[in-house]
Each structure stands twice: as C-alpha cells, then as structure tokens.
C-alpha cells in the first residue's frame, strides 16, 4: 500500500489531537445553526414553499450546512499556504511524493476528523430544538457520496487559491475574495433555491454550489433518480477539472519557486 | 556522488522604483559558475557568509530549484528532472525547519516517514533501534514533537532523514541554536555515520566548530562564486594564517633580533613574534633562549574563525588558486 492512505490516517489523528478546540467550534457551529434556523423560519413563514422547500427543509438546511462547515472548510484556507509563505514547502518538495496528492490526502484526513468532531453536534442540537427531516437509508448513502465529492471539490478549490501564494506571497487578498464567493454561491448564507431566477441559475452552475447546496438537496430528498446522478456528476466534473488545473499550476509553481526564506 | 559543472542560478528581483509604478527587474546571480565534485564517502563542509548562495546550491542539488545553466548530477540523476526518484536516495535536514509533524509523537512521525520512503518493516525496526541508540531518542519517542527541545527535535529530524539509509546526507546548518552538549551528540553521530556507514555528507554551517571537528574538505562560496576548495591545513596556508610566538622576557628590552622573525608588538617585557610560514618553532625558541633570559612562552595559531572572517570580509586575498 502506498503512503497516501497513511497520510490521510495520520492527518485524521493530527486534526483530532485537540478535541477541546473542536468542541468549541462545534458549539459555535450549533449556536449559529439556531440563529440561521430562526431567520430562515421567518423567511419561510412569509413565503411558504419558497424554492420548493417547506419550513422543515429550511430548518434542516440550517443545521445540516452548519455541520458541513468543517468538512468542506467553507471559510477557506489550507495549512500549505503558511508553508509556502514560510518556505517550509521546501520540506514537502524534498519528499518522494507528489505535492498535490500529499495535501489532498492530508485534507481528506482533516475532513473525516471534522466530520466526526464538528459534524454531528449541530445536527443533534437541531433535532433536539426543532423538527428536522432525516433521510432514509438510500438518501443517506447518496448523501455520503455527495459529501465525499464536496470534500474533493473543496480541496481542489482551496488548493488553487493556496498555490497563488507562490506568486502573490500573501494570501489575504485572494482569501477575502474567495471567502465571499464561497459563502454566497455555495448557499451557505441563503439556500440557492431562494435566489431569484437568473442569479440562482448562475449560482447553481458555479463550483461552490457543489460544496453545500448539492449535498443538502441530496440529504433533503430533493434530488432523486436522474437529478441525483446529475448532481453527483456536477460535483465530480468540477472536482476533476479543478484538480487538473491544480496539477498544471503545481508544475508552474515549482518551476518558479524562489529561495524564499533562505 | 555529486557533480556540479559550471552551475549558475539567476533570480529576478522586482522592486518598486521611486515614484514610477513600474517595478524594476534586477537579475541577481545567486550562484555563479560553481564547479565541484564530491566522491562517495566524502565529508564536505560548505561555507559562506549569509546570502552567498549555499542554500541555493543545496536546493539545486536536491532538485527543488532548476539551475539557470550548467549541469548537475547527484547519484547519477539530474535532480530537477528526477526529484522524486532522487528523494528516495538522499536525506535532507534543515536546521531551521522540521520534517516532523508538530502534533504527533516523534514515533508516529517516524512511522509516517517509513511509509513515505517505503522502508520494509524489518529494515525499519533494525534501523530505528540503531538510530534510537546512537541519537538517544528513547526518552522522547512518545512525546509530541511540539514539546521537544530544539536539540531533541534535531536528533528526531536526523533519524527521520536516515530511516531509508540514504547514500547522501545533505545538512543545512544542522547545529544552529543547539547547546554544546547537543552539538557534541550531533557531531559525534555524523562522524560515525560517515566513518562506519560510508554515507557521503555535505554540510553547510556557520559554526566553524562543525568544520574543524568533522570536515576533511572545506569549500567556501562567496557572492555566488567558489572562493576556496581544499582541506583545513590548505585553508590556513591559503589564507596566510600565521603562527605567533608570545615571549615574556626577564626584563623589558628592545625588539629581539632573530633571522626571518618579525616582532609585531612590544609591551614591556612581553613581545609578540610572527613566525614565517614553515618555520620551526622549536629552533626559534632555542635561538631566543640562547640570547635572552625567557620567563614564559606561548605559541598561538590563528583560529579558523579569524581566517574565515578575513576571507568573508575580503581583507585577505586567497593566495592559491581554487583547486577542485
């Protein structure tokens, strides 16, 4: 067996090394779940059936997407960015392993760790305080696949942003722009079903919708049969395309690598 | 093991120039025409002031930088093309960075490194036992890396770089920041590794104790250009390092007169004499004692620190051509 599964396994352990920190994040995520559920409930009371969701769907959406914050790291960022900035990336490049594959493996481990530590609490809190819709076994299985693809897609997007560090030497600008794009176009702020028609169509075609909106629709049973397959294919296609872009950019980046930090 | 032929690396520095918005692009030659060969089993010290091009040379040797021109071969491979294949055959340690995982115990970092380099389970166990004994890792194998002292971390990094038994070990300032005891452990370990396992070692350092204790061969690079290549004795000769005889006479006297010996300082009864190159100190002392009443004598060699400082400052032209 190659090193890649091991890299994921050790990343899982590494990111699980601080359970107190993860618990604090889970509490925060759950709290904002309540806030968002209250806001969306008000919206759906005013406009029942908006975008094909009922009030229970809207509440479930709030807590579910709070659970996904960790696994798809919706706020962006990657440890690799600091390593490029400090020059520690030289260590990574001295290893007999592909840079992108290595960090993908790391990110998969990170996602699994946060899924367990930060994913469950918001859903539990939601179920205790509100009525939430839970999927049947078939929907749950489809949801698991969709979350897996969302993690890949999230990595592919953040890896591209991170590689920009090789050229920009500072990630804050790109980070700020991509944060807004990812929060808005993923459906994290308002579900994309509630977007006005044209904007909604645009948002649903962009990769960020594959991070939150698609998995949420699968969970809520709004995507079955052909719609389910097209949703998963949409996520997979964006993930594959962006991973290939990341490959090409990696090659360009290592060519231009400068002696940063001596 | 290493062949570098007329290697040059040029970086382009961009900086804003006054009121103009356009950035000025200045090419900087970090490494400028470096040629050297390192045979299997050598222990080479690579010296140079900050910014001389040491790290750039190392990064070209390991393949993470591509030379602008010239030819590099390490273990028969072209490093920038075969970086991953080369990585399996060499070990690299940076004193200022760590390859270990901050949040995991040292032992776990080492097992992950084992997976990275695909070291067989049995070979790994033997190797880890050896390294644990030599580097005294046992007390902190179970400690998370973030809690290790710098000396412990460095020993852990050395172990990680050597698990796959590389033919070549490249060390970039391995003793930086270490206390005297840790330095001694690391140096002793490197000396044994080179002598007993025959591992070729290339080391950059600012600690000349490393060089004196370890390196049979020294290379100096300055402003990207090779400035010296030879052993320590040759470096002393090349730098015109001399020996001084400090004599304390029974009474103050005018400068003593001896053939070929120059008196550089007279302080009352104490005189400092410079011995010419190759002079026999014993016969000078004998001649001196025959003519003067001598109370005390001390012989002083110019330290390596002084020699290198002179070379770096450029006070001293190196008097012999570079050999390679």
PDB file of N, CA, C and O in Angstrom, chain B residues 199-222:
ATOM      1  N   UNK B 199      28.354   6.933   4.549  1.00  0.00           N
ATOM      2  CA  UNK B 199      27.408   7.887   3.977  1.00  0.00           C
ATOM      3  C   UNK B 199      28.150   9.167   3.583  1.00  0.00           C
ATOM      4  O   UNK B 199      28.916   9.711   4.372  1.00  0.00           O
ATOM      5  N   UNK B 200      27.928   9.616   2.365  1.00  0.00           N
ATOM      6  CA  UNK B 200      28.513  10.868   1.916  1.00  0.00           C
ATOM      7  C   UNK B 200      27.748  12.007   2.589  1.00  0.00           C
ATOM      8  O   UNK B 200      26.522  11.979   2.639  1.00  0.00           O
ATOM      9  N   UNK B 201      28.470  12.975   3.128  1.00  0.00           N
ATOM     10  CA  UNK B 201      27.791  14.052   3.840  1.00  0.00           C
ATOM     11  C   UNK B 201      28.233  15.409   3.310  1.00  0.00           C
ATOM     12  O   UNK B 201      29.426  15.659   3.130  1.00  0.00           O
ATOM     13  N   UNK B 202      27.269  16.254   3.036  1.00  0.00           N
ATOM     14  CA  UNK B 202      27.543  17.637   2.682  1.00  0.00           C
ATOM     15  C   UNK B 202      26.842  18.506   3.714  1.00  0.00           C
ATOM     16  O   UNK B 202      25.661  18.323   3.984  1.00  0.00           O
ATOM     17  N   UNK B 203      27.614  19.401   4.315  1.00  0.00           N
ATOM     18  CA  UNK B 203      27.079  20.162   5.431  1.00  0.00           C
ATOM     19  C   UNK B 203      27.351  21.649   5.228  1.00  0.00           C
ATOM     20  O   UNK B 203      28.459  22.024   4.866  1.00  0.00           O
ATOM     21  N   UNK B 204      26.336  22.473   5.397  1.00  0.00           N
ATOM     22  CA  UNK B 204      26.597  23.909   5.438  1.00  0.00           C
ATOM     23  C   UNK B 204      26.470  24.339   6.886  1.00  0.00           C
ATOM     24  O   UNK B 204      25.691  23.762   7.641  1.00  0.00           O
ATOM     25  N   UNK B 205      27.252  25.325   7.257  1.00  0.00           N
ATOM     26  CA  UNK B 205      27.214  25.749   8.652  1.00  0.00           C
ATOM     27  C   UNK B 205      27.830  27.119   8.788  1.00  0.00           C
ATOM     28  O   UNK B 205      28.557  27.587   7.914  1.00  0.00           O
ATOM     29  N   UNK B 206      27.504  27.791   9.880  1.00  0.00           N
ATOM     30  CA  UNK B 206      28.243  28.985  10.262  1.00  0.00           C
ATOM     31  C   UNK B 206      29.065  28.688  11.504  1.00  0.00           C
ATOM     32  O   UNK B 206      29.763  29.534  12.014  1.00  0.00           O
ATOM     33  N   UNK B 207      28.925  27.447  11.995  1.00  0.00           N
ATOM     34  CA  UNK B 207      29.632  27.067  13.205  1.00  0.00           C
ATOM     35  C   UNK B 207      30.920  26.370  12.795  1.00  0.00           C
ATOM     36  O   UNK B 207      30.912  25.235  12.334  1.00  0.00           O
ATOM     37  N   UNK B 208      32.026  27.085  12.947  1.00  0.00           N
ATOM     38  CA  UNK B 208      33.274  26.531  12.420  1.00  0.00           C
ATOM     39  C   UNK B 208      33.757  25.365  13.252  1.00  0.00           C
ATOM     40  O   UNK B 208      34.586  24.579  12.805  1.00  0.00           O
ATOM     41  N   UNK B 209      33.187  25.205  14.438  1.00  0.00           N
ATOM     42  CA  UNK B 209      33.484  24.010  15.227  1.00  0.00           C
ATOM     43  C   UNK B 209      33.052  22.761  14.468  1.00  0.00           C
ATOM     44  O   UNK B 209      33.738  21.740  14.494  1.00  0.00           O
ATOM     45  N   UNK B 210      31.911  22.848  13.775  1.00  0.00           N
ATOM     46  CA  UNK B 210      31.455  21.712  12.961  1.00  0.00           C
ATOM     47  C   UNK B 210      32.524  21.341  11.948  1.00  0.00           C
ATOM     48  O   UNK B 210      32.836  20.170  11.741  1.00  0.00           O
ATOM     49  N   UNK B 211      33.060  22.376  11.308  1.00  0.00           N
ATOM     50  CA  UNK B 211      34.036  22.155  10.247  1.00  0.00           C
ATOM     51  C   UNK B 211      35.305  21.531  10.824  1.00  0.00           C
ATOM     52  O   UNK B 211      35.811  20.527  10.316  1.00  0.00           O
ATOM     53  N   UNK B 212      35.804  22.125  11.917  1.00  0.00           N
ATOM     54  CA  UNK B 212      37.057  21.628  12.488  1.00  0.00           C
ATOM     55  C   UNK B 212      36.928  20.203  12.977  1.00  0.00           C
ATOM     56  O   UNK B 212      37.822  19.400  12.853  1.00  0.00           O
ATOM     57  N   UNK B 213      35.751  19.920  13.545  1.00  0.00           N
ATOM     58  CA  UNK B 213      35.558  18.606  14.146  1.00  0.00           C
ATOM     59  C   UNK B 213      35.268  17.548  13.081  1.00  0.00           C
ATOM     60  O   UNK B 213      35.584  16.386  13.264  1.00  0.00           O
ATOM     61  N   UNK B 214      34.640  17.927  11.978  1.00  0.00           N
ATOM     62  CA  UNK B 214      34.073  16.921  11.084  1.00  0.00           C
ATOM     63  C   UNK B 214      34.640  16.858   9.675  1.00  0.00           C
ATOM     64  O   UNK B 214      34.812  15.779   9.123  1.00  0.00           O
ATOM     65  N   UNK B 215      34.883  18.010   9.073  1.00  0.00           N
ATOM     66  CA  UNK B 215      35.050  18.005   7.623  1.00  0.00           C
ATOM     67  C   UNK B 215      36.501  17.844   7.209  1.00  0.00           C
ATOM     68  O   UNK B 215      37.360  18.604   7.629  1.00  0.00           O
ATOM     69  N   UNK B 216      36.724  16.853   6.356  1.00  0.00           N
ATOM     70  CA  UNK B 216      38.059  16.699   5.814  1.00  0.00           C
ATOM     71  C   UNK B 216      38.272  17.690   4.675  1.00  0.00           C
ATOM     72  O   UNK B 216      39.379  18.016   4.323  1.00  0.00           O
ATOM     73  N   UNK B 217      37.185  18.133   4.100  1.00  0.00           N
ATOM     74  CA  UNK B 217      37.299  19.038   2.962  1.00  0.00           C
ATOM     75  C   UNK B 217      36.370  20.227   3.185  1.00  0.00           C
ATOM     76  O   UNK B 217      35.267  20.077   3.704  1.00  0.00           O
ATOM     77  N   UNK B 218      36.855  21.393   2.822  1.00  0.00           N
ATOM     78  CA  UNK B 218      36.074  22.620   3.007  1.00  0.00           C
ATOM     79  C   UNK B 218      35.939  23.324   1.669  1.00  0.00           C
ATOM     80  O   UNK B 218      36.905  23.421   0.916  1.00  0.00           O
ATOM     81  N   UNK B 219      34.719  23.776   1.396  1.00  0.00           N
ATOM     82  CA  UNK B 219      34.528  24.637   0.227  1.00  0.00           C
ATOM     83  C   UNK B 219      33.947  25.948   0.706  1.00  0.00           C
ATOM     84  O   UNK B 219      33.065  25.958   1.555  1.00  0.00           O
ATOM     85  N   UNK B 220      34.461  27.028   0.148  1.00  0.00           N
ATOM     86  CA  UNK B 220      33.903  28.328   0.532  1.00  0.00           C
ATOM     87  C   UNK B 220      33.321  28.971  -0.708  1.00  0.00           C
ATOM     88  O   UNK B 220      33.932  28.960  -1.789  1.00  0.00           O
ATOM     89  N   UNK B 221      32.128  29.506  -0.550  1.00  0.00           N
ATOM     90  CA  UNK B 221      31.490  30.211  -1.653  1.00  0.00           C
ATOM     91  C   UNK B 221      31.237  31.628  -1.166  1.00  0.00           C
ATOM     92  O   UNK B 221      30.894  31.856  -0.009  1.00  0.00           O
ATOM     93  N   UNK B 222      31.486  32.589  -2.040  1.00  0.00           N
ATOM     94  CA  UNK B 222      31.279  33.980  -1.657  1.00  0.00           C
ATOM     95  C   UNK B 222      30.669  34.724  -2.832  1.00  0.00           C
ATOM     96  O   UNK B 222      31.186  34.651  -3.941  1.00  0.00           O
TER      97      UNK B 222
END
